[in-house]
Coordinates of C-alpha atoms in Angstrom, one line a residue:
M206 CA 48.7 179.0 96.7
Q207 CA 51.0 180.1 93.9
I208 CA 52.6 183.5 94.1
S209 CA 51.8 185.7 91.2
S210 CA 51.7 189.4 90.3
L211 CA 48.2 189.5 91.8
S212 CA 49.3 188.2 95.2
K213 CA 48.7 190.5 98.2
F214 CA 51.3 190.6 101.0
I215 CA 51.2 191.7 104.6
I216 CA 54.5 192.0 106.5
Y217 CA 54.6 191.2 110.2
G218 CA 57.2 193.6 111.6
A219 CA 57.7 197.2 110.4
G220 CA 61.4 197.5 111.4
T221 CA 64.5 197.5 109.2
R222 CA 64.1 193.9 108.2
G223 CA 60.4 194.4 107.3
K224 CA 61.3 197.4 105.1
E225 CA 63.9 195.3 103.3
Y226 CA 61.3 192.5 102.6
C227 CA 58.9 195.1 101.4
K228 CA 61.4 196.4 99.0
V229 CA 62.1 193.0 97.6
I230 CA 58.4 192.3 97.1
K231 CA 57.9 195.7 95.3
E232 CA 60.9 195.1 93.1
N233 CA 59.1 191.9 91.9
N234 CA 56.1 194.1 91.0
M235 CA 53.8 192.7 93.7
N236 CA 51.7 194.6 96.3
V237 CA 52.3 195.0 100.0
I238 CA 49.0 196.1 101.5
A239 CA 49.9 196.5 105.1
F240 CA 52.4 196.0 108.0
I241 CA 51.6 194.4 111.3
D242 CA 53.5 195.9 114.3
R243 CA 52.8 196.3 118.0
S244 CA 53.9 200.0 117.6
A245 CA 51.2 200.6 115.0
E246 CA 49.7 203.6 116.8
K247 CA 53.1 205.4 116.9
L248 CA 54.2 204.4 113.4
Q249 CA 50.8 204.7 111.5
N250 CA 52.5 204.2 108.1
V251 CA 55.9 203.0 106.8
M252 CA 57.1 203.5 103.2
G253 CA 53.6 204.9 102.5
I254 CA 52.0 201.6 103.6
P255 CA 49.6 201.6 106.6
V256 CA 50.7 199.8 109.9
Y257 CA 48.1 198.0 112.0
T258 CA 48.2 195.8 115.1
L259 CA 47.1 192.3 114.4
E260 CA 43.8 192.8 116.1
D261 CA 43.0 196.0 114.1
L262 CA 44.1 194.4 110.9
C263 CA 41.7 191.5 111.3
R264 CA 38.8 194.0 111.7
I265 CA 39.6 195.5 108.3
F266 CA 40.5 192.4 106.2
V267 CA 37.7 190.0 106.5
D268 CA 38.7 187.7 103.6
R269 CA 42.1 186.3 104.7
D270 CA 42.3 183.2 102.6
E271 CA 44.1 184.9 99.7
I272 CA 46.6 187.0 101.7
L273 CA 50.3 186.1 102.2
V274 CA 51.7 187.1 105.5
V275 CA 55.5 187.3 105.7
I276 CA 57.2 187.3 109.2
S277 CA 60.2 189.6 109.3
V278 CA 61.0 189.4 113.1
T279 CA 64.8 189.2 113.6
N280 CA 64.7 186.3 116.1
V281 CA 63.8 183.4 113.9
F282 CA 63.3 181.2 117.0
L283 CA 60.0 183.1 117.6
H284 CA 58.8 182.7 114.0
F285 CA 56.7 179.5 114.5
N286 CA 55.1 181.0 117.7
I287 CA 54.1 184.1 115.7
A288 CA 52.9 182.1 112.7
E289 CA 50.7 180.0 115.0
T290 CA 49.2 183.2 116.4
I291 CA 48.6 184.6 112.9
Y292 CA 47.0 181.3 111.9
N293 CA 44.6 181.5 114.8
F294 CA 43.5 184.9 113.6
G295 CA 42.4 183.3 110.3
F296 CA 45.3 183.7 108.0
R297 CA 46.2 180.5 106.1
Y298 CA 49.3 181.3 104.0
I299 CA 52.3 182.4 106.2
I300 CA 55.9 182.7 105.1
Y301 CA 58.4 182.3 107.9
K302 CA 61.7 180.7 108.8
E303 CA 60.9 177.0 109.6
L304 CA 63.7 175.7 111.8
Y305 CA 62.9 172.0 111.5
D306 CA 63.8 171.6 107.8
Y307 CA 63.0 167.9 107.3
S308 CA 59.8 167.7 105.4
L309 CA 58.4 168.9 102.0
Y310 CA 56.2 171.5 103.8
S311 CA 59.2 173.1 105.6
K312 CA 61.4 173.0 102.5
E313 CA 58.7 174.9 100.5
I314 CA 58.2 177.5 103.3
N315 CA 61.9 178.0 103.7
R316 CA 62.4 178.4 99.9
A317 CA 59.9 181.2 99.9
Y318 CA 61.4 182.8 103.0
L319 CA 64.8 182.6 101.5
A320 CA 63.6 184.3 98.2
I321 CA 62.2 187.3 100.2
S322 CA 64.9 187.5 102.9
M323 CA 67.9 186.8 100.7
P324 CA 67.2 188.4 97.3
N325 CA 70.7 187.4 96.1
S326 CA 69.8 183.7 96.4
K327 CA 68.5 183.9 92.8
I328 CA 65.2 182.1 93.8
K329 CA 62.4 183.7 91.8
I330 CA 59.4 184.7 94.1
K331 CA 56.8 184.5 91.4
G332 CA 55.6 181.0 90.7
L333 CA 56.6 179.6 94.1
E334 CA 54.0 177.3 95.8
I335 CA 53.1 178.4 99.3
P336 CA 51.5 175.5 101.3
L337 CA 48.8 176.1 104.0
F338 CA 50.3 176.7 107.4
A339 CA 50.8 173.4 109.2
I340 CA 50.9 173.0 112.9
H341 CA 53.6 170.5 113.9
E342 CA 52.3 167.1 115.0
T343 CA 54.5 165.4 117.7
E344 CA 54.3 161.9 116.2
R345 CA 55.3 163.2 112.7
D346 CA 58.3 165.1 114.2
A347 CA 59.3 162.0 116.1
E348 CA 59.4 159.9 112.9
E349 CA 61.4 162.5 111.1
V350 CA 63.9 162.7 114.0
R351 CA 64.3 158.9 113.7
E352 CA 65.0 159.2 110.0
E353 CA 67.5 162.0 110.6
S354 CA 69.3 159.9 113.2
E355 CA 70.6 157.7 110.4
Q356 CA 73.0 160.4 109.4
L357 CA 76.6 160.6 110.7
F358 CA 76.2 164.2 111.9
I359 CA 73.0 165.9 112.8
T360 CA 72.2 169.6 113.1
R361 CA 69.5 170.4 115.5
P362 CA 68.2 173.5 117.4
V363 CA 69.3 172.9 121.1
P364 CA 67.6 174.7 123.9
I365 CA 70.0 177.0 125.8
D366 CA 69.3 175.2 129.1
L367 CA 71.1 172.2 127.7
L368 CA 74.2 174.1 126.5
F369 CA 77.3 174.3 128.8
G370 CA 80.8 175.5 128.3
L371 CA 83.8 173.3 127.7
S372 CA 84.0 170.0 129.6
K373 CA 86.6 169.9 132.4
D374 CA 88.6 167.3 130.5
F375 CA 88.6 169.3 127.3
Y376 CA 89.6 172.4 129.2
L377 CA 92.4 170.7 131.1
S378 CA 93.8 169.4 127.8
A379 CA 94.4 173.1 126.7
V380 CA 95.8 174.3 130.0
T381 CA 99.6 174.5 130.4
I382 CA 99.5 176.0 133.9
Q383 CA 96.8 174.3 135.9
N384 CA 95.5 177.1 138.1
E385 CA 93.0 174.9 139.9
E386 CA 91.0 177.8 141.4
M387 CA 90.3 179.2 137.9
I388 CA 89.8 175.7 136.3
D389 CA 87.1 174.9 138.9
K390 CA 85.3 178.2 138.3
I391 CA 85.3 178.2 134.5
P392 CA 84.6 174.9 132.9
D393 CA 81.3 173.0 132.6
K394 CA 79.2 176.1 133.4
S395 CA 75.8 176.6 131.9
L396 CA 75.5 179.2 129.1
L397 CA 72.5 180.5 131.1
Y398 CA 74.5 180.9 134.3
F399 CA 78.0 181.9 133.4
T400 CA 80.2 182.2 130.4
I401 CA 82.8 184.9 130.0
S402 CA 82.1 185.2 126.2
K403 CA 78.4 185.8 126.8
D404 CA 79.1 188.7 129.1
M405 CA 81.7 190.0 126.6
M406 CA 79.1 190.0 123.8
R407 CA 76.7 191.9 126.0
G408 CA 79.5 194.4 126.8
F409 CA 80.3 195.0 123.2
S410 CA 76.6 195.8 122.6
D411 CA 76.5 198.1 125.6
S412 CA 73.9 196.0 127.4
V413 CA 75.8 195.6 130.7
S414 CA 77.0 198.0 133.4
E415 CA 80.5 199.3 133.5
E416 CA 81.1 197.4 136.8
D417 CA 79.9 194.1 135.2
W418 CA 82.0 194.7 132.1
N419 CA 85.2 195.3 134.2
N420 CA 84.6 192.2 136.2
C421 CA 84.0 190.2 133.1
I422 CA 87.3 191.4 131.5
E423 CA 89.3 190.8 134.7
L424 CA 87.9 187.2 134.9
Y425 CA 88.5 186.7 131.1
F426 CA 92.2 187.5 131.3
K427 CA 92.6 185.5 134.5
Q428 CA 91.4 182.6 132.4
R429 CA 93.9 183.4 129.6
R430 CA 96.8 183.6 132.1
C431 CA 96.0 180.2 133.5
M432 CA 96.2 178.7 130.0
E433 CA 99.6 180.1 129.1
E434 CA 103.1 179.6 130.4
D435 CA 103.8 183.3 131.0
R436 CA 101.3 184.7 133.6
R437 CA 102.9 188.1 133.2
I438 CA 101.1 188.9 129.9
D439 CA 102.0 192.3 128.4
P440 CA 99.0 194.7 128.8
D441 CA 99.4 195.7 125.2
R442 CA 98.8 192.0 124.2
E443 CA 95.6 192.1 126.3
D444 CA 94.4 195.2 124.5
A445 CA 95.1 193.7 121.1
H446 CA 93.3 190.5 122.1
L447 CA 90.3 192.5 123.2
R448 CA 90.2 194.5 120.0
E449 CA 90.3 191.1 118.1
R450 CA 87.3 189.9 120.2
Y451 CA 85.5 193.1 119.3
S452 CA 86.3 192.6 115.6
I453 CA 84.7 189.1 115.8
F454 CA 81.6 190.6 117.4
Q455 CA 81.3 193.2 114.7
N456 CA 81.6 190.6 111.9
M457 CA 78.9 188.5 113.5
E458 CA 76.7 191.6 113.9
L459 CA 77.1 192.2 110.2
L460 CA 76.3 188.6 109.3
Y461 CA 73.3 188.7 111.6
N462 CA 71.9 191.7 109.8
T463 CA 72.7 190.7 106.3
N464 CA 73.0 186.9 106.1
I465 CA 71.4 185.3 109.1
N466 CA 71.6 181.9 107.4
F467 CA 75.3 181.9 108.2
F468 CA 74.4 180.8 111.7
Y469 CA 72.5 177.8 110.3
E470 CA 75.1 176.9 107.7
N471 CA 77.8 177.1 110.4
P472 CA 76.3 175.5 113.5
I473 CA 77.9 175.2 116.9
D474 CA 79.7 171.9 117.4
V475 CA 78.6 170.2 120.6
K476 CA 79.4 167.0 122.5
W477 CA 77.0 165.0 124.7
N478 CA 77.8 164.9 128.4
Q479 CA 76.6 161.9 130.3
K480 CA 75.1 164.3 132.9
G481 CA 72.3 165.0 130.3
Y482 CA 73.5 168.2 128.5
F483 CA 75.8 169.3 125.6
N484 CA 79.3 170.8 126.0
I485 CA 80.3 173.4 123.3
E486 CA 83.4 172.2 121.5
D487 CA 83.6 174.8 118.8
G488 CA 81.6 177.9 118.2
N489 CA 81.6 179.4 121.7
N490 CA 81.6 183.0 120.3
R491 CA 78.7 182.2 118.0
A492 CA 76.8 180.7 120.9
A493 CA 77.5 183.6 123.2
F494 CA 76.5 186.1 120.5
L495 CA 73.2 184.4 119.7
F496 CA 72.5 184.1 123.4
A497 CA 73.2 187.8 123.9
K498 CA 70.7 188.4 121.0
G499 CA 68.0 186.7 122.9
W500 CA 67.9 183.3 121.1
N501 CA 66.5 180.5 123.2
M502 CA 67.5 177.7 120.9
L503 CA 70.8 177.6 119.0
P504 CA 71.6 175.6 115.9
C505 CA 74.1 172.9 116.9
R506 CA 75.8 170.0 115.2
M507 CA 76.3 166.7 117.0
E508 CA 77.3 163.1 116.2
K509 CA 74.6 160.6 115.5
E510 CA 75.4 158.7 118.7
D511 CA 75.0 161.9 120.8
H512 CA 71.7 162.6 119.2
C513 CA 70.4 159.2 120.0
L514 CA 71.5 159.6 123.6
W515 CA 69.6 162.9 123.8
I516 CA 66.5 161.4 122.3
N517 CA 66.7 158.5 124.8
E518 CA 63.9 157.0 122.8
K519 CA 63.0 154.1 125.1
K520 CA 61.8 156.7 127.7
V521 CA 59.7 158.8 125.3
D522 CA 56.4 156.8 125.5
A523 CA 56.3 157.0 129.3
V524 CA 56.4 160.8 129.1
K525 CA 53.8 160.9 126.3
E526 CA 51.4 158.9 128.5
S527 CA 52.0 161.2 131.5
I528 CA 51.3 164.3 129.3
K529 CA 47.8 162.9 128.5
N530 CA 46.9 163.1 132.2
V531 CA 48.1 166.7 132.6
Q532 CA 45.7 169.6 131.8
E533 CA 48.4 171.8 130.3
V534 CA 52.2 171.5 130.0
E535 CA 53.2 174.8 131.4
Y536 CA 57.0 174.5 131.1
P537 CA 59.1 173.4 128.1
I538 CA 60.5 169.9 127.8
S539 CA 64.1 170.1 126.5
H540 CA 63.7 167.2 124.0
P541 CA 63.3 166.9 120.2
F542 CA 59.9 165.1 120.5
Y543 CA 58.3 168.0 122.3
I544 CA 59.0 170.9 120.0
K545 CA 55.4 172.2 120.1
S546 CA 55.2 172.4 123.9
L547 CA 58.7 174.0 124.0
Y548 CA 57.7 176.7 121.7
K549 CA 54.4 177.5 123.5
S550 CA 56.0 178.2 126.9
M551 CA 59.6 179.1 125.9
P552 CA 59.7 182.9 126.0
F553 CA 58.3 183.4 129.5
C554 CA 60.1 180.4 131.0
Y555 CA 63.5 181.3 129.6
I556 CA 63.3 184.9 130.6
K557 CA 62.6 183.7 134.1
L558 CA 65.5 181.2 134.1
K559 CA 67.9 183.7 132.6
K560 CA 67.1 186.2 135.3
L561 CA 67.3 183.7 138.1
C562 CA 70.7 182.5 136.9
D563 CA 72.1 186.1 136.4
W564 CA 71.0 187.1 139.9
L565 CA 72.5 184.0 141.5
Y566 CA 75.7 184.4 139.7
K567 CA 76.1 188.1 140.6
K568 CA 75.5 187.1 144.2
D569 CA 78.4 184.6 143.8
V570 CA 76.1 181.7 144.6
V571 CA 77.8 178.5 143.5
L572 CA 75.0 176.0 143.0
D573 CA 77.2 172.8 143.2
N574 CA 76.0 170.7 146.2
K575 CA 73.6 173.4 147.3
S576 CA 70.2 172.2 148.5
I577 CA 67.2 173.6 146.6
L578 CA 63.4 173.2 147.3
D579 CA 61.3 173.8 144.2
V580 CA 57.7 174.1 145.5
E581 CA 54.7 173.3 143.2
C582 CA 57.3 172.6 140.5
R583 CA 54.8 171.4 137.8
N584 CA 57.0 169.4 135.4
G585 CA 60.2 170.5 137.2
F586 CA 61.8 172.7 134.5
I587 CA 63.7 175.2 136.8
G588 CA 64.8 172.7 139.4
R589 CA 66.0 170.4 136.6
H590 CA 68.4 173.0 135.3
F591 CA 69.8 173.6 138.8
A592 CA 70.2 169.9 139.2
R593 CA 72.3 169.8 135.9
M594 CA 74.6 172.4 137.6
G595 CA 75.2 170.1 140.5
A596 CA 72.6 171.2 143.0
N597 CA 70.7 168.7 145.2
V598 CA 67.1 169.5 144.2
T599 CA 63.9 168.5 146.0
A600 CA 60.8 169.0 143.8
L601 CA 57.6 169.3 145.7
E602 CA 54.4 168.8 143.6
T603 CA 51.1 168.2 145.2
D604 CA 49.3 167.3 142.0
E605 CA 49.7 163.6 141.3
A606 CA 49.6 163.9 137.4
N607 CA 52.3 166.6 137.4
R608 CA 54.4 164.7 139.9
E609 CA 54.3 161.6 137.6
L610 CA 55.2 163.8 134.6
C611 CA 58.1 165.4 136.4
M612 CA 59.5 162.0 137.4
R613 CA 59.3 160.7 133.9
I614 CA 60.8 163.8 132.3
D615 CA 63.7 163.5 134.8
D616 CA 64.2 159.9 133.7
L617 CA 64.1 161.0 130.0
L618 CA 66.6 163.8 130.5
Y619 CA 69.1 162.0 132.7
I620 CA 68.2 164.1 135.8
K621 CA 68.0 163.1 139.5
Q622 CA 65.6 165.1 141.6
N623 CA 64.0 164.0 144.9
I624 CA 60.3 164.3 144.0
V625 CA 57.9 164.6 147.0
K626 CA 54.2 165.2 147.3
D627 CA 54.0 167.4 150.5
C628 CA 55.8 168.9 153.4
N629 CA 55.5 165.7 155.4
D630 CA 58.2 164.2 153.2
L631 CA 60.7 167.0 153.9
D632 CA 61.6 165.9 157.5
D633 CA 62.0 169.4 158.8
R634 CA 65.0 170.1 156.5
R635 CA 66.3 173.5 155.7
F636 CA 67.3 174.5 152.1
H637 CA 69.8 177.0 150.8
I638 CA 67.3 178.2 148.2
V639 CA 63.5 177.8 148.2
L640 CA 61.4 178.8 145.2
I641 CA 57.7 179.4 145.9
P642 CA 55.2 180.2 143.1
V643 CA 52.0 182.2 143.9
W644 CA 49.9 179.1 143.1
G645 CA 51.5 177.5 146.2
S646 CA 50.4 180.3 148.4
K647 CA 47.8 178.3 150.4
N648 CA 50.8 176.8 152.4
F649 CA 52.9 179.9 152.1
N650 CA 53.7 180.3 155.8
K651 CA 54.7 176.6 156.0
Y652 CA 57.0 176.8 153.0
L653 CA 58.8 180.0 154.2
E654 CA 60.1 178.0 157.2
Y655 CA 62.2 175.8 154.9
A656 CA 64.2 178.8 153.4
Q657 CA 67.7 178.9 155.0
N658 CA 69.3 181.5 152.7
I659 CA 67.4 182.6 149.6
L660 CA 63.7 182.8 149.0
I661 CA 62.4 183.2 145.5
I662 CA 58.7 184.2 145.0
D663 CA 57.5 183.5 141.5
T664 CA 54.5 185.3 140.0
Y665 CA 52.5 185.1 136.8
E666 CA 53.5 188.6 135.4
P667 CA 55.8 188.0 132.4
D668 CA 55.6 191.6 131.2
F669 CA 57.0 192.9 134.5
L670 CA 59.3 190.0 135.3
F671 CA 62.1 191.0 137.5
S672 CA 61.3 194.7 137.2
D673 CA 62.4 194.8 140.8
S674 CA 64.6 191.7 141.1
V675 CA 65.9 192.3 144.6
L676 CA 62.9 193.6 146.6
S677 CA 64.8 193.4 149.9
E678 CA 67.5 191.7 151.8
D679 CA 67.3 190.6 155.4
Y680 CA 63.5 190.6 155.6
T681 CA 62.0 188.7 158.4
M682 CA 59.5 186.0 157.7
E683 CA 56.7 188.1 159.3
E684 CA 57.5 191.0 156.9
V685 CA 57.5 188.7 153.9
C686 CA 54.1 187.3 154.8
S687 CA 52.7 190.7 155.4
L688 CA 53.9 192.0 152.0
F689 CA 52.6 188.9 150.2
Y690 CA 49.2 188.9 151.8
D691 CA 48.8 192.7 151.3
N692 CA 49.4 192.2 147.5
K693 CA 52.5 194.3 147.7
I694 CA 54.7 191.7 146.1
M695 CA 53.7 192.1 142.5
H696 CA 56.6 190.7 140.5
T697 CA 59.0 187.8 140.7
V698 CA 61.3 188.7 143.6
I699 CA 64.3 187.2 145.3
L700 CA 64.8 187.7 149.1
Q701 CA 68.1 186.9 150.6
K702 CA 68.3 186.2 154.4
M703 CA 72.1 186.0 154.5
R704 CA 74.9 187.1 152.3
D705 CA 77.4 184.3 153.1
L706 CA 75.8 181.4 151.1

């Protein structure tokens, strides 16, 4: 479809960004006929234009083949998911931020998105060709990835579960006073689990408690002191340094609201770690900022050789074959060839993983060398992340097809988990942490006995996830069983038997 003065636009998202896009379209003498927003009942109209939910809109506009839908949601990593939903409601022409810009289709879509989202780009909206929305095909993506691998440096969106802080060697090279206690605590930590900069960004945006903020700042300056000759740093220098950090945050906030392409044009530099993840070499503040904004994939630049190691192409076909035997891939696969499955399950899975990591960190649980039992693990997504952090993970999966898939994904992503099919393979062991999903409830009593310190009960309710994170501490097994079978455990909860893990 070619955009003309007769084109009709609908904007998905009636917030500040949606209003800006509406203004650009109107300035080009074209018509915005509606907004789509979940708060439609409250808003009713914006800028004199009616606001509908997607469901209500589809009852009104029967002929959707000639309508252009523009997605204005701030988090561009959700754009493809939203576009796919809109497509399933019958709309065929959708303008959104396409992250994987390596085909004619994605270049055309991104050109149109840039013209609307960045009016100073000097791209004329009228006359642009908008292709029909295309759902990614894995094989096509794989071929494009191979072609892209011929470049010296490659910029790719990297899932946050694969992003870790500075490697220990890199950190030690910058340290003049080697405070071993601090060095062991800070480097090589997952962005999900613990980074000081992440908590600082949250603090600057007033999204953490005062206690968490004070703890973060204390830890931050301990880190600074162990990197400098003079441990007796003048408090005024600390205040000035903190003001400088806040200034960086403000600048990024401004860029985020006015020129989000900055974060794609200046990706985070990462280096492959042989343990199967990426260490951030440059751009830690950007990574922390985007993480605090809720992004689940961050634009990263890596060397060609590192990209090839991540792809691990010789192992891909085995995973493909296993996926054919599984009814549904419920958890994301942190690999370039499985973009579609990653998008589909990403939001719920990453909320869960973020909350788990936050809770464990606040409880001062160091995962290195801890034993973890991941019951009915499906493809092993959560246990796999804990294994990257040094835990000894046993993945129990009764379904043979999922067990085979878990094993092959581990092989693809350089992970070692002990994968077993039932309790008979556990040899009466006890585990520091046991994660039990509700779909494993038929053997609930049996699994409870394996929990030595922390029990995590995982439910299906993403909307209420962790609304009551810590239901109780020091519950007896009988009390847990009673609560579970009386349907009183409604959300994902964490039960801690002992405090001294």
